[in-house]
Coordinates of C-alpha atoms in Angstrom, one line a residue:
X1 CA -23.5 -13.0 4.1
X2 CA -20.5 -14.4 1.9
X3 CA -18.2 -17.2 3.4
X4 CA -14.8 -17.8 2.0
X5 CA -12.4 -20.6 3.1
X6 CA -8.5 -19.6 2.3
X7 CA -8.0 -23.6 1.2
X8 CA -5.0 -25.3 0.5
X9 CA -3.3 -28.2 2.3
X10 CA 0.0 -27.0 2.2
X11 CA 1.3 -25.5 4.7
X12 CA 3.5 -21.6 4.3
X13 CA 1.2 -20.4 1.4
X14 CA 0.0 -17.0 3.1
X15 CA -3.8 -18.4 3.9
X16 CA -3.9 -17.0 7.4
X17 CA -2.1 -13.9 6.8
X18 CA -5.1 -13.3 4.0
X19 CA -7.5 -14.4 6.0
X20 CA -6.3 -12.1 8.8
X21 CA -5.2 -8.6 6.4
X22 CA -8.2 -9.2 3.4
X23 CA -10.1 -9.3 6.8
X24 CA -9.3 -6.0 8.5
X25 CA -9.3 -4.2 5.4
X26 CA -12.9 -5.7 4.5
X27 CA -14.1 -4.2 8.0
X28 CA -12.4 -1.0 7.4
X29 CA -14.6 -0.6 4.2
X30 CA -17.3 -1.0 6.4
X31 CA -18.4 -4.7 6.0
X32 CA -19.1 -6.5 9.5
X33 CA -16.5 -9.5 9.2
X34 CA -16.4 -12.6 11.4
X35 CA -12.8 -14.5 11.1
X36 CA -12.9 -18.0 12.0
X37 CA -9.7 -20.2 12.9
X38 CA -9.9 -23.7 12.0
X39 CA -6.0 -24.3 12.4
X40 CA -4.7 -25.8 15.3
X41 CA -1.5 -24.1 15.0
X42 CA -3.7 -21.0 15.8
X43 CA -1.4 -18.6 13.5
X44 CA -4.6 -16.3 12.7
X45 CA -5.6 -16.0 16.1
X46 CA -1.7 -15.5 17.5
X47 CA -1.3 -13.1 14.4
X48 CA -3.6 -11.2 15.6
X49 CA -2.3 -11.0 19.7
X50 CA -5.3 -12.9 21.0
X51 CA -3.9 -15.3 23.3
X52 CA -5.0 -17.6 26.3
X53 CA -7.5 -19.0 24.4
X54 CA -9.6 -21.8 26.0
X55 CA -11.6 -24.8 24.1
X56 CA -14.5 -23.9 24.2
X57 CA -14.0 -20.5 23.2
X58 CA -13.0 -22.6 19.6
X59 CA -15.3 -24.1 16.8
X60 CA -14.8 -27.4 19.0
X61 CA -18.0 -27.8 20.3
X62 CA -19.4 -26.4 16.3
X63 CA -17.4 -29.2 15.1
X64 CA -17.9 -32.3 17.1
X65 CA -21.7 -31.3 18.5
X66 CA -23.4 -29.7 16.1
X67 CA -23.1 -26.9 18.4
X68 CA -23.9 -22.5 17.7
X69 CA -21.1 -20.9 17.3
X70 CA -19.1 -19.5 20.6
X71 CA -19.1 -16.0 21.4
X72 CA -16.4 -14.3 19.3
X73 CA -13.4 -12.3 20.3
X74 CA -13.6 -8.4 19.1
X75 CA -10.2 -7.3 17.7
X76 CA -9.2 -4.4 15.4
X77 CA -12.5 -3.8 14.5
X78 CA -12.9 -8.1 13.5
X79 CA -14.7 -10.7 15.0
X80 CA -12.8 -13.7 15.7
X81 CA -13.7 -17.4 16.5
X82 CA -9.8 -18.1 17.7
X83 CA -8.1 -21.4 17.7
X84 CA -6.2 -23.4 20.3
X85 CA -3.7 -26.5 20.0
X86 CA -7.0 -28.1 21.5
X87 CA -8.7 -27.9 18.3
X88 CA -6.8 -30.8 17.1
X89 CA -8.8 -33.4 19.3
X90 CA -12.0 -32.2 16.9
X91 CA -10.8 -33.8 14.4
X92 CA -11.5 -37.3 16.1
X93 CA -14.8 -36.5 17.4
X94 CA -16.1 -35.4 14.0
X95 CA -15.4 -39.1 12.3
X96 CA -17.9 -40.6 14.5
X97 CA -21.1 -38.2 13.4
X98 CA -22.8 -38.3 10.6
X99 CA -22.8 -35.1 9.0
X100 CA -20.8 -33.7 11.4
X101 CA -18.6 -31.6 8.4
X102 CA -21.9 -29.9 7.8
X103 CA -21.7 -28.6 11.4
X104 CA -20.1 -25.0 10.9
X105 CA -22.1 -24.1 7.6
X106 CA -25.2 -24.9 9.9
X107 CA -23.7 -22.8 12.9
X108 CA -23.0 -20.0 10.8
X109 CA -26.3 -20.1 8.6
X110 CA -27.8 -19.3 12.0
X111 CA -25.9 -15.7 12.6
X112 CA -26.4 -14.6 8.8
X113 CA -27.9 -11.6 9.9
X114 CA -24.6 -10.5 12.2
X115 CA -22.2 -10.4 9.4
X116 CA -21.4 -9.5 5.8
X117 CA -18.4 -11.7 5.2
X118 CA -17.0 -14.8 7.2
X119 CA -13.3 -16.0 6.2
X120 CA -12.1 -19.3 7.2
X121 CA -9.0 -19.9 7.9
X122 CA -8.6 -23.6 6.9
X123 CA -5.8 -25.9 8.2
X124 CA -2.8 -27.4 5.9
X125 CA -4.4 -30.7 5.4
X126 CA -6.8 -32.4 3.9
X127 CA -8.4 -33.7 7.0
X128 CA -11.6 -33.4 8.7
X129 CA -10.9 -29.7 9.9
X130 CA -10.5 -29.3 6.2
X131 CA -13.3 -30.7 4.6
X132 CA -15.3 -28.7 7.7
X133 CA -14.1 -25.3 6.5
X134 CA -14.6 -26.4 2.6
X135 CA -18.2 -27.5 3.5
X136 CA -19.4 -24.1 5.3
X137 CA -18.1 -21.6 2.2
X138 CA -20.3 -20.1 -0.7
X139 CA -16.8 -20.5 -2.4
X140 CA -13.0 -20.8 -1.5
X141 CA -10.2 -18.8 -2.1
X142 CA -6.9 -20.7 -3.0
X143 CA -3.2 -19.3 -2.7
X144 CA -0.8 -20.9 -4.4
X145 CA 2.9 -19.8 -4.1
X146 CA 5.1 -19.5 -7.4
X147 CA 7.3 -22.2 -6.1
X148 CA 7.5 -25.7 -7.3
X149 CA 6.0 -26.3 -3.8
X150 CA 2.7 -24.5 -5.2
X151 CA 2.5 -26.9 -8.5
X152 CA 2.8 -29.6 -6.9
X153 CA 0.0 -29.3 -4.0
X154 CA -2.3 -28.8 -7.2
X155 CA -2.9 -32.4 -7.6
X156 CA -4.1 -32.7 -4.4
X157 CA -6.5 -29.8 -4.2
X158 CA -8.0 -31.1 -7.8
X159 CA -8.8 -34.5 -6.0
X160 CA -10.3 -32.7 -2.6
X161 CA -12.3 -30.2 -5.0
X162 CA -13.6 -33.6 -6.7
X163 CA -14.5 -34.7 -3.6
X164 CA -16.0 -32.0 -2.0
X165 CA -18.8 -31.1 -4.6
X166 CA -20.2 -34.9 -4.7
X167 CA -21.3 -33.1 -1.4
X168 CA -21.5 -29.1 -2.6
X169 CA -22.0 -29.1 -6.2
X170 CA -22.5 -25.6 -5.7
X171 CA -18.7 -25.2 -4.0
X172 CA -16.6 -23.3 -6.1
X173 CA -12.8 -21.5 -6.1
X174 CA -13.5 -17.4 -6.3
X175 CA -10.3 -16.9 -6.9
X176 CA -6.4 -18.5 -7.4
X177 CA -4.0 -16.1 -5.7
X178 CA -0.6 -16.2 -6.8
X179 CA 1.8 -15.9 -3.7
X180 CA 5.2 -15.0 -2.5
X181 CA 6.1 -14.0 -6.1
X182 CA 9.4 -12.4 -6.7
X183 CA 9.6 -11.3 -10.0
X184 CA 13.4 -11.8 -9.7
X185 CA 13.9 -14.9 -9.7
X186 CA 13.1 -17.1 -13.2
X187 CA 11.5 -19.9 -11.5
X188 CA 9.1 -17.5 -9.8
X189 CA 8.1 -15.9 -13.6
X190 CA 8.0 -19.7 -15.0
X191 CA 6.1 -20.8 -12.2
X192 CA 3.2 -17.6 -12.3
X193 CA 3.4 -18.4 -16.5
X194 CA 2.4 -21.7 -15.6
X195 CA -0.2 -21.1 -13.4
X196 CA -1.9 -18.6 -15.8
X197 CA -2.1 -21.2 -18.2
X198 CA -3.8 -23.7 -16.0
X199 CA -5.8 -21.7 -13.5
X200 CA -8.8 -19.8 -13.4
X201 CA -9.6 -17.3 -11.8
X202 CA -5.9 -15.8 -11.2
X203 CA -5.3 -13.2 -9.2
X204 CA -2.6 -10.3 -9.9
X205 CA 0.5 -11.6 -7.6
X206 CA 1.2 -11.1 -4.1
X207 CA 5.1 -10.0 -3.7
X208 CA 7.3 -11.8 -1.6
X209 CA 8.1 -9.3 1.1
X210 CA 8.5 -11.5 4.1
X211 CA 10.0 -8.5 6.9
X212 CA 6.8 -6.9 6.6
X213 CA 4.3 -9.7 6.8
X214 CA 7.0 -11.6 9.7
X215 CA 7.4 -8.3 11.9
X216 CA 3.2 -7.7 11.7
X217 CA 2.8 -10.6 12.4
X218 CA 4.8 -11.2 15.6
X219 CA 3.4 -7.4 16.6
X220 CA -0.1 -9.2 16.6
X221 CA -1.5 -6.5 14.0
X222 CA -2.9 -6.3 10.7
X223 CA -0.6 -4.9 7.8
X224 CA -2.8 -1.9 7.7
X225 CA -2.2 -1.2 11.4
X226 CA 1.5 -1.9 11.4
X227 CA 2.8 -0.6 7.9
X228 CA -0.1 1.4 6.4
X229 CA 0.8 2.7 3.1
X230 CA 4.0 0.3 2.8
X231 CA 4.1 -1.7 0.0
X232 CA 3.1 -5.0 1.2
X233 CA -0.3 -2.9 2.2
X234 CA -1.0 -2.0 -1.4
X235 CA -0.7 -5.6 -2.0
X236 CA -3.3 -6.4 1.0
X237 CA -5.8 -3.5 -0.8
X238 CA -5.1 -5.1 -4.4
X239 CA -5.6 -8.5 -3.2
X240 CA -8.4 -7.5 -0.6
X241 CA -10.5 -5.8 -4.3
X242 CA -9.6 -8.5 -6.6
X243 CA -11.0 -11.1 -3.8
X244 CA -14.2 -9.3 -3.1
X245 CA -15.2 -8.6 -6.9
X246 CA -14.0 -12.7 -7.7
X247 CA -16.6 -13.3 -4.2
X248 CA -19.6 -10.5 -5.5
X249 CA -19.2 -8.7 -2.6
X250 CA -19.8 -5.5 -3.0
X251 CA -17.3 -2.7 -1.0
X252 CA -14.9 0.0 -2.3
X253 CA -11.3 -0.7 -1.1
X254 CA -9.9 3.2 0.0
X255 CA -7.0 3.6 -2.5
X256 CA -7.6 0.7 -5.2
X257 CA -9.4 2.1 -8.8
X258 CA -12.7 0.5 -9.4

């Protein structure tokens, strides 16, 4: 089993609409995925039309308890841990309990043998949801859009990376992934130049194509179930590859050359 944490504090950077399309399209290759929504704002879990969600139905329990993991909900062929405004009240429970950000790689350690690949869904902060979701991964996987917004959150994830191997020194970024690029504009092109120079592993671009990702999104449906074959879904299969061979896992993506 491989666990990835879409990581970055800032907030608009596309980590739960990866989380939630790299997802579907890794379970539609065959690999038996488990989501998990660590958010608060609960955009993977509303992204994907799962709604009334209750408490303990969340990573709450995980979190604060040292609790397994709660039954997850089946959707478009996923399994999802959803989130819940609720979630939020974790944050205080953990502070108190020593080694409590230990408690989801432990709870997930335990169902190794139900899944291939886990993706995380982390919050934009650098609190103790955060550091939660950092802790559980094998690596993380870090968008960054090509907006001055994206250079200048990479201070701060330098700082949390330092931080979070005096605890993992095994934690590592699988990939950078350029987002909501648009080769039109010159700030985007300076902005992805930059980032070639100064990260590693870079991923090819994702393109800005906001209708696409919005209208899927307030439909509650993967890209590949709501615009299959549009272009934003070549850049979900692109992304989805480049992601899995940065993470060794090993799947073909239908429609993406080895």
């Amino acid at each position: 089993m491989k666990t990835l944490t879409l990581f970055n504090h800032a907030g608009g950077v596309m980590k739960s609409s990866l989380t939630r399309d790299v997802g579907y399209t890794l379970a539609q290759a065959g690999q038996r995925v488990l989501l998990v929504d660590l958010d608060p704002q609960a955009n993977l879990t509303d992204w994907l039309g799962v709604d009334n969600v209750t408490r303990e139905q969340t990573v709450y329990d995980t979190a604060a308890k040292g609790d397994p993991l709660a039954s997850p909900v089946q959707v478009h062929g996923l399994s999802l841990i959803p989130s819940d405004v609720s979630l939020a009240l974790a944050e205080g429970q953990m502070m108190g309990v020593v080694g409590a950000h230990l408690h989801l790689r432990q709870a997930l350690a335990a169902v190794s043998d139900d899944y291939d690949v886990v993706l995380i869904d982390s919050p934009p902060s650098l609190g103790q949801l955060s550091i939660l979701g950092a802790l559980a991964a094998d690596h993380l996987v870090v968008p960054v859009p090509t907006r001055q917004k994206g250079m200048n959150a990479l201070a701060g994830l330098s700082e949390a990376m330092a931080t979070y191997r005096k605890l993992r020194p095994d934690l590592t970024v699988a990939l950078y992934v350029p987002t909501l690029y648009d080769s039109r504009r010159s700030h985007d092109r300076e902005a992805y130049a930059a980032l070639q120079g100064i990260l590693s592993p870079l991923a090819s671009p994702i393109a800005d194509r906001g209708a696409v990702w919005n209208d899927s999104s307030s439909a509650g449906q993967p890209v590949g179930v709501y615009a299959p074959g549009s272009p934003v879904h070549r850049d979900v299969l692109r992304a989805t590859a480049e992601i899995a061979r940065a993470a060794g896992i090993a799947v073909e993506i239908a429609g993406v050359e080895a």
